[in-house]
Amino acid sequence: MSWKLAGGVLPSFLASPRAREHTTRVKTIVRLGALAMLGACAAFGGSLQAHAEANRVTFPKLDELVHYTTVRRGNVTEHISTTRAAIEAIQKGLTVPNGTHFVLADYRDEKIYRYFVMEKGAGWGADFDERRRTGDWQFQWYWPDRQINLKENTSRCMSCHSSQKERGYLFTGGRLSEFRGKPVE
C-alpha cells in the first residue's frame, strides 16, 4: 500500500518519523479492519446461504419403516415411509409418538436422488426459536449414501411444515388414515 502522491513525491508533513509511525499504524488498522470484515462476511454470509443445520435427526433403518404413500410430480417420485407405531397412532386418532421417523425417498428419473427425514423427539421443539418450531419435529436432508446433504436449507422445511400445524405438521398424514397395507397414491 503506497501513500505517495502522483509523481512519487511524499509531502514534507508526511516525511517526518512521527508521520511515518502514524501512517504505519493507520495501515495496520486498515489491514486488521479488512481482515475483520472478511471474517464477518464469511461468518454472516455463510449463514445466509442454504445449509443444513445441526439438529438431532438420525437416519433410520429403512427396512423397519412402512411405505404408506407415493407422490408423483413429473420426473420426481416420492416414496414416503414411517414407523408402524405412527401409522397405528394416526389411524386411532392419537398423536404420533416420540421417536417416529418419516422418510421421503426422492427419486428422479427412477434413481434415488436424496432422502428427506423428519424425526420427532420429546422436547425437541425447544431447540429452536418459538416462531420456527414445528412441534417437536426436526428435519434433515441426506444424500443417497445417507450422509447429510449440507446444501439443503432445513429452516425451509420447518417453514413449510409449520403450515400443517393442525395436521400434526404432516402433509401426508391423511393418507395414513387410508393406508391398508398398500401405498396410497
PDB file of C-alpha atoms in Angstrom:
ATOM      1  CA  MET A   1       0.000   0.000   0.000  1.00  0.00           C
ATOM      2  CA  SER A   2       1.569   3.305  -1.053  1.00  0.00           C
ATOM      3  CA  TRP A   3       0.788   6.687   0.431  1.00  0.00           C
ATOM      4  CA  LYS A   4       2.830   8.671  -2.120  1.00  0.00           C
ATOM      5  CA  LEU A   5       1.145  11.258  -4.236  1.00  0.00           C
ATOM      6  CA  ALA A   6       1.213  11.235  -8.021  1.00  0.00           C
ATOM      7  CA  GLY A   7       4.769  11.648  -9.245  1.00  0.00           C
ATOM      8  CA  GLY A   8       6.227   9.685  -6.295  1.00  0.00           C
ATOM      9  CA  VAL A   9       6.757  12.734  -4.084  1.00  0.00           C
ATOM     10  CA  LEU A  10       5.825  12.441  -0.422  1.00  0.00           C
ATOM     11  CA  PRO A  11       4.733  15.770   1.128  1.00  0.00           C
ATOM     12  CA  SER A  12       7.118  17.038   3.810  1.00  0.00           C
ATOM     13  CA  PHE A  13       4.467  16.832   6.578  1.00  0.00           C
ATOM     14  CA  LEU A  14       4.253  13.035   5.938  1.00  0.00           C
ATOM     15  CA  ALA A  15       8.034  12.544   5.768  1.00  0.00           C
ATOM     16  CA  SER A  16       8.701  13.063   9.494  1.00  0.00           C
ATOM     17  CA  PRO A  17       9.340   9.999  11.734  1.00  0.00           C
ATOM     18  CA  ARG A  18       6.141  10.762  13.659  1.00  0.00           C
ATOM     19  CA  ALA A  19       4.070  10.895  10.457  1.00  0.00           C
ATOM     20  CA  ARG A  20       5.611   7.604   9.255  1.00  0.00           C
ATOM     21  CA  GLU A  21       4.768   5.975  12.606  1.00  0.00           C
ATOM     22  CA  HIS A  22       1.200   7.273  12.324  1.00  0.00           C
ATOM     23  CA  THR A  23       0.990   6.033   8.721  1.00  0.00           C
ATOM     24  CA  THR A  24       2.207   2.582   9.806  1.00  0.00           C
ATOM     25  CA  ARG A  25      -0.485   2.471  12.496  1.00  0.00           C
ATOM     26  CA  VAL A  26      -3.157   3.517  10.001  1.00  0.00           C
ATOM     27  CA  LYS A  27      -2.014   0.815   7.561  1.00  0.00           C
ATOM     28  CA  THR A  28      -2.152  -1.783  10.336  1.00  0.00           C
ATOM     29  CA  ILE A  29      -5.632  -0.674  11.364  1.00  0.00           C
ATOM     30  CA  VAL A  30      -6.819  -0.762   7.754  1.00  0.00           C
ATOM     31  CA  ARG A  31      -5.395  -4.268   7.249  1.00  0.00           C
ATOM     32  CA  LEU A  32      -6.898  -5.557  10.503  1.00  0.00           C
ATOM     33  CA  GLY A  33     -10.211  -3.936   9.631  1.00  0.00           C
ATOM     34  CA  ALA A  34     -10.172  -5.605   6.217  1.00  0.00           C
ATOM     35  CA  LEU A  35      -9.431  -8.986   7.793  1.00  0.00           C
ATOM     36  CA  ALA A  36     -12.229  -8.465  10.308  1.00  0.00           C
ATOM     37  CA  MET A  37     -14.646  -7.564   7.517  1.00  0.00           C
ATOM     38  CA  LEU A  38     -13.656 -10.659   5.538  1.00  0.00           C
ATOM     39  CA  GLY A  39     -14.182 -12.805   8.632  1.00  0.00           C
ATOM     40  CA  ALA A  40     -17.551 -11.217   9.325  1.00  0.00           C
ATOM     41  CA  CYS A  41     -18.625 -11.679   5.707  1.00  0.00           C
ATOM     42  CA  ALA A  42     -17.612 -15.320   5.784  1.00  0.00           C
ATOM     43  CA  ALA A  43     -19.417 -15.937   9.067  1.00  0.00           C
ATOM     44  CA  PHE A  44     -22.517 -13.877   8.343  1.00  0.00           C
ATOM     45  CA  GLY A  45     -22.645 -14.542   4.618  1.00  0.00           C
ATOM     46  CA  GLY A  46     -22.361 -18.277   5.270  1.00  0.00           C
ATOM     47  CA  SER A  47     -25.426 -18.149   7.477  1.00  0.00           C
ATOM     48  CA  LEU A  48     -27.419 -16.598   4.648  1.00  0.00           C
ATOM     49  CA  GLN A  49     -26.557 -19.487   2.360  1.00  0.00           C
ATOM     50  CA  ALA A  50     -28.779 -22.571   2.215  1.00  0.00           C
ATOM     51  CA  HIS A  51     -27.145 -25.054   4.567  1.00  0.00           C
ATOM     52  CA  ALA A  52     -28.260 -27.890   6.752  1.00  0.00           C
ATOM     53  CA  GLU A  53     -28.142 -27.002  10.399  1.00  0.00           C
ATOM     54  CA  ALA A  54     -27.128 -29.169  13.309  1.00  0.00           C
ATOM     55  CA  ASN A  55     -30.035 -30.984  14.892  1.00  0.00           C
ATOM     56  CA  ARG A  56     -30.976 -34.330  16.427  1.00  0.00           C
ATOM     57  CA  VAL A  57     -32.316 -36.104  13.352  1.00  0.00           C
ATOM     58  CA  THR A  58     -30.807 -39.527  12.720  1.00  0.00           C
ATOM     59  CA  PHE A  59     -31.046 -41.609   9.595  1.00  0.00           C
ATOM     60  CA  PRO A  60     -33.393 -44.517  10.389  1.00  0.00           C
ATOM     61  CA  LYS A  61     -33.220 -48.166   9.411  1.00  0.00           C
ATOM     62  CA  LEU A  62     -35.274 -48.022   6.238  1.00  0.00           C
ATOM     63  CA  ASP A  63     -36.186 -51.718   6.374  1.00  0.00           C
ATOM     64  CA  GLU A  64     -38.052 -51.069   9.643  1.00  0.00           C
ATOM     65  CA  LEU A  65     -40.317 -48.444   8.071  1.00  0.00           C
ATOM     66  CA  VAL A  66     -43.560 -48.934   6.174  1.00  0.00           C
ATOM     67  CA  HIS A  67     -44.015 -47.374   2.730  1.00  0.00           C
ATOM     68  CA  TYR A  68     -47.503 -45.869   3.007  1.00  0.00           C
ATOM     69  CA  THR A  69     -47.783 -43.413   0.109  1.00  0.00           C
ATOM     70  CA  THR A  70     -46.261 -42.342  -3.181  1.00  0.00           C
ATOM     71  CA  VAL A  71     -46.416 -38.849  -4.660  1.00  0.00           C
ATOM     72  CA  ARG A  72     -45.569 -38.290  -8.325  1.00  0.00           C
ATOM     73  CA  ARG A  73     -44.602 -34.927  -9.846  1.00  0.00           C
ATOM     74  CA  GLY A  74     -43.283 -35.138 -13.402  1.00  0.00           C
ATOM     75  CA  ASN A  75     -39.963 -36.999 -13.323  1.00  0.00           C
ATOM     76  CA  VAL A  76     -39.958 -36.918  -9.491  1.00  0.00           C
ATOM     77  CA  THR A  77     -41.393 -39.801  -7.495  1.00  0.00           C
ATOM     78  CA  GLU A  78     -41.532 -39.585  -3.705  1.00  0.00           C
ATOM     79  CA  HIS A  79     -41.961 -42.776  -1.705  1.00  0.00           C
ATOM     80  CA  ILE A  80     -42.903 -41.840   1.861  1.00  0.00           C
ATOM     81  CA  SER A  81     -42.461 -44.234   4.775  1.00  0.00           C
ATOM     82  CA  THR A  82     -42.882 -44.160   8.554  1.00  0.00           C
ATOM     83  CA  THR A  83     -42.991 -46.417  11.588  1.00  0.00           C
ATOM     84  CA  ARG A  84     -45.779 -48.906  12.283  1.00  0.00           C
ATOM     85  CA  ALA A  85     -46.381 -47.102  15.598  1.00  0.00           C
ATOM     86  CA  ALA A  86     -47.049 -43.809  13.749  1.00  0.00           C
ATOM     87  CA  ILE A  87     -49.497 -45.497  11.383  1.00  0.00           C
ATOM     88  CA  GLU A  88     -51.365 -47.128  14.267  1.00  0.00           C
ATOM     89  CA  ALA A  89     -51.473 -43.881  16.258  1.00  0.00           C
ATOM     90  CA  ILE A  90     -52.858 -41.823  13.378  1.00  0.00           C
ATOM     91  CA  GLN A  91     -55.405 -44.497  12.468  1.00  0.00           C
ATOM     92  CA  LYS A  92     -56.610 -44.423  16.095  1.00  0.00           C
ATOM     93  CA  GLY A  93     -56.742 -40.611  16.134  1.00  0.00           C
ATOM     94  CA  LEU A  94     -53.757 -40.353  18.502  1.00  0.00           C
ATOM     95  CA  THR A  95     -50.659 -38.188  18.388  1.00  0.00           C
ATOM     96  CA  VAL A  96     -47.626 -39.553  16.579  1.00  0.00           C
ATOM     97  CA  PRO A  97     -45.263 -40.937  19.245  1.00  0.00           C
ATOM     98  CA  ASN A  98     -41.806 -39.573  20.005  1.00  0.00           C
ATOM     99  CA  GLY A  99     -39.075 -41.483  18.203  1.00  0.00           C
ATOM    100  CA  THR A 100     -41.056 -41.534  14.965  1.00  0.00           C
ATOM    101  CA  HIS A 101     -39.298 -41.073  11.636  1.00  0.00           C
ATOM    102  CA  PHE A 102     -40.908 -40.097   8.362  1.00  0.00           C
ATOM    103  CA  VAL A 103     -38.733 -40.594   5.304  1.00  0.00           C
ATOM    104  CA  LEU A 104     -39.387 -39.187   1.861  1.00  0.00           C
ATOM    105  CA  ALA A 105     -37.221 -41.060  -0.658  1.00  0.00           C
ATOM    106  CA  ASP A 106     -36.869 -38.636  -3.572  1.00  0.00           C
ATOM    107  CA  TYR A 107     -36.385 -40.408  -6.893  1.00  0.00           C
ATOM    108  CA  ARG A 108     -35.508 -38.548 -10.103  1.00  0.00           C
ATOM    109  CA  ASP A 109     -35.914 -40.491 -13.324  1.00  0.00           C
ATOM    110  CA  GLU A 110     -36.253 -43.685 -11.250  1.00  0.00           C
ATOM    111  CA  LYS A 111     -32.927 -43.181  -9.386  1.00  0.00           C
ATOM    112  CA  ILE A 112     -32.680 -42.226  -5.705  1.00  0.00           C
ATOM    113  CA  TYR A 113     -31.680 -38.567  -5.590  1.00  0.00           C
ATOM    114  CA  ARG A 114     -31.908 -37.803  -1.853  1.00  0.00           C
ATOM    115  CA  TYR A 115     -33.792 -38.534   1.350  1.00  0.00           C
ATOM    116  CA  PHE A 116     -35.797 -36.115   3.444  1.00  0.00           C
ATOM    117  CA  VAL A 117     -36.090 -37.266   7.061  1.00  0.00           C
ATOM    118  CA  MET A 118     -38.245 -35.787   9.770  1.00  0.00           C
ATOM    119  CA  GLU A 119     -37.990 -37.144  13.292  1.00  0.00           C
ATOM    120  CA  LYS A 120     -39.940 -36.387  16.447  1.00  0.00           C
ATOM    121  CA  GLY A 121     -38.435 -36.316  19.934  1.00  0.00           C
ATOM    122  CA  ALA A 122     -39.627 -35.224  23.357  1.00  0.00           C
ATOM    123  CA  GLY A 123     -38.825 -31.537  23.878  1.00  0.00           C
ATOM    124  CA  TRP A 124     -37.003 -31.168  20.560  1.00  0.00           C
ATOM    125  CA  GLY A 125     -39.010 -28.099  19.642  1.00  0.00           C
ATOM    126  CA  ALA A 126     -37.199 -26.186  22.393  1.00  0.00           C
ATOM    127  CA  ASP A 127     -34.005 -26.428  20.323  1.00  0.00           C
ATOM    128  CA  PHE A 128     -35.377 -23.663  18.087  1.00  0.00           C
ATOM    129  CA  ASP A 129     -36.779 -20.187  18.463  1.00  0.00           C
ATOM    130  CA  GLU A 130     -40.524 -20.346  19.168  1.00  0.00           C
ATOM    131  CA  ARG A 131     -41.524 -18.796  15.843  1.00  0.00           C
ATOM    132  CA  ARG A 132     -39.586 -21.511  13.948  1.00  0.00           C
ATOM    133  CA  ARG A 133     -40.844 -24.534  15.879  1.00  0.00           C
ATOM    134  CA  THR A 134     -42.773 -27.345  14.286  1.00  0.00           C
ATOM    135  CA  GLY A 135     -43.894 -29.055  17.456  1.00  0.00           C
ATOM    136  CA  ASP A 136     -41.130 -31.477  18.403  1.00  0.00           C
ATOM    137  CA  TRP A 137     -40.258 -32.334  14.806  1.00  0.00           C
ATOM    138  CA  GLN A 138     -36.827 -31.760  13.311  1.00  0.00           C
ATOM    139  CA  PHE A 139     -35.779 -32.177   9.684  1.00  0.00           C
ATOM    140  CA  GLN A 140     -32.712 -33.205   7.704  1.00  0.00           C
ATOM    141  CA  TRP A 141     -31.798 -33.937   4.082  1.00  0.00           C
ATOM    142  CA  TYR A 142     -29.482 -36.800   3.199  1.00  0.00           C
ATOM    143  CA  TRP A 143     -27.678 -37.881   0.065  1.00  0.00           C
ATOM    144  CA  PRO A 144     -28.242 -41.400  -1.310  1.00  0.00           C
ATOM    145  CA  ASP A 145     -25.164 -42.565   0.665  1.00  0.00           C
ATOM    146  CA  ARG A 146     -27.032 -41.368   3.786  1.00  0.00           C
ATOM    147  CA  GLN A 147     -24.604 -38.553   4.554  1.00  0.00           C
ATOM    148  CA  ILE A 148     -26.146 -35.198   5.493  1.00  0.00           C
ATOM    149  CA  ASN A 149     -26.783 -33.013   2.458  1.00  0.00           C
ATOM    150  CA  LEU A 150     -25.211 -29.733   3.578  1.00  0.00           C
ATOM    151  CA  LYS A 151     -26.595 -27.868   0.562  1.00  0.00           C
ATOM    152  CA  GLU A 152     -30.198 -28.062   1.771  1.00  0.00           C
ATOM    153  CA  ASN A 153     -31.822 -25.419   3.915  1.00  0.00           C
ATOM    154  CA  THR A 154     -33.620 -27.205   6.774  1.00  0.00           C
ATOM    155  CA  SER A 155     -35.201 -23.985   8.004  1.00  0.00           C
ATOM    156  CA  ARG A 156     -37.198 -24.055   4.764  1.00  0.00           C
ATOM    157  CA  CYS A 157     -38.563 -27.461   5.826  1.00  0.00           C
ATOM    158  CA  MET A 158     -39.652 -26.047   9.159  1.00  0.00           C
ATOM    159  CA  SER A 159     -41.297 -23.080   7.491  1.00  0.00           C
ATOM    160  CA  CYS A 160     -43.250 -25.222   5.067  1.00  0.00           C
ATOM    161  CA  HIS A 161     -44.310 -27.872   7.611  1.00  0.00           C
ATOM    162  CA  SER A 162     -45.441 -25.176  10.054  1.00  0.00           C
ATOM    163  CA  SER A 163     -48.366 -24.614   7.671  1.00  0.00           C
ATOM    164  CA  GLN A 164     -49.585 -28.095   8.654  1.00  0.00           C
ATOM    165  CA  LYS A 165     -49.784 -27.442  12.401  1.00  0.00           C
ATOM    166  CA  GLU A 166     -53.434 -28.561  12.557  1.00  0.00           C
ATOM    167  CA  ARG A 167     -52.411 -31.863  10.937  1.00  0.00           C
ATOM    168  CA  GLY A 168     -49.520 -32.594  13.284  1.00  0.00           C
ATOM    169  CA  TYR A 169     -47.080 -30.893  10.864  1.00  0.00           C
ATOM    170  CA  LEU A 170     -47.619 -33.713   8.328  1.00  0.00           C
ATOM    171  CA  PHE A 171     -48.543 -33.159   4.698  1.00  0.00           C
ATOM    172  CA  THR A 172     -49.456 -36.784   4.058  1.00  0.00           C
ATOM    173  CA  GLY A 173     -50.905 -37.687   7.448  1.00  0.00           C
ATOM    174  CA  GLY A 174     -54.365 -38.019   5.898  1.00  0.00           C
ATOM    175  CA  ARG A 175     -53.089 -40.804   3.685  1.00  0.00           C
ATOM    176  CA  LEU A 176     -52.099 -42.778   6.774  1.00  0.00           C
ATOM    177  CA  SER A 177     -55.756 -42.996   7.745  1.00  0.00           C
ATOM    178  CA  GLU A 178     -56.449 -44.605   4.358  1.00  0.00           C
ATOM    179  CA  PHE A 179     -53.454 -46.956   4.421  1.00  0.00           C
ATOM    180  CA  ARG A 180     -54.366 -50.659   4.471  1.00  0.00           C
ATOM    181  CA  GLY A 181     -51.071 -52.316   3.562  1.00  0.00           C
ATOM    182  CA  LYS A 182     -50.691 -50.955   0.028  1.00  0.00           C
ATOM    183  CA  PRO A 183     -49.175 -47.485  -0.608  1.00  0.00           C
ATOM    184  CA  VAL A 184     -51.863 -44.865  -1.173  1.00  0.00           C
ATOM    185  CA  GLU A 185     -51.382 -42.750  -4.290  1.00  0.00           C
TER     186      GLU A 185
END
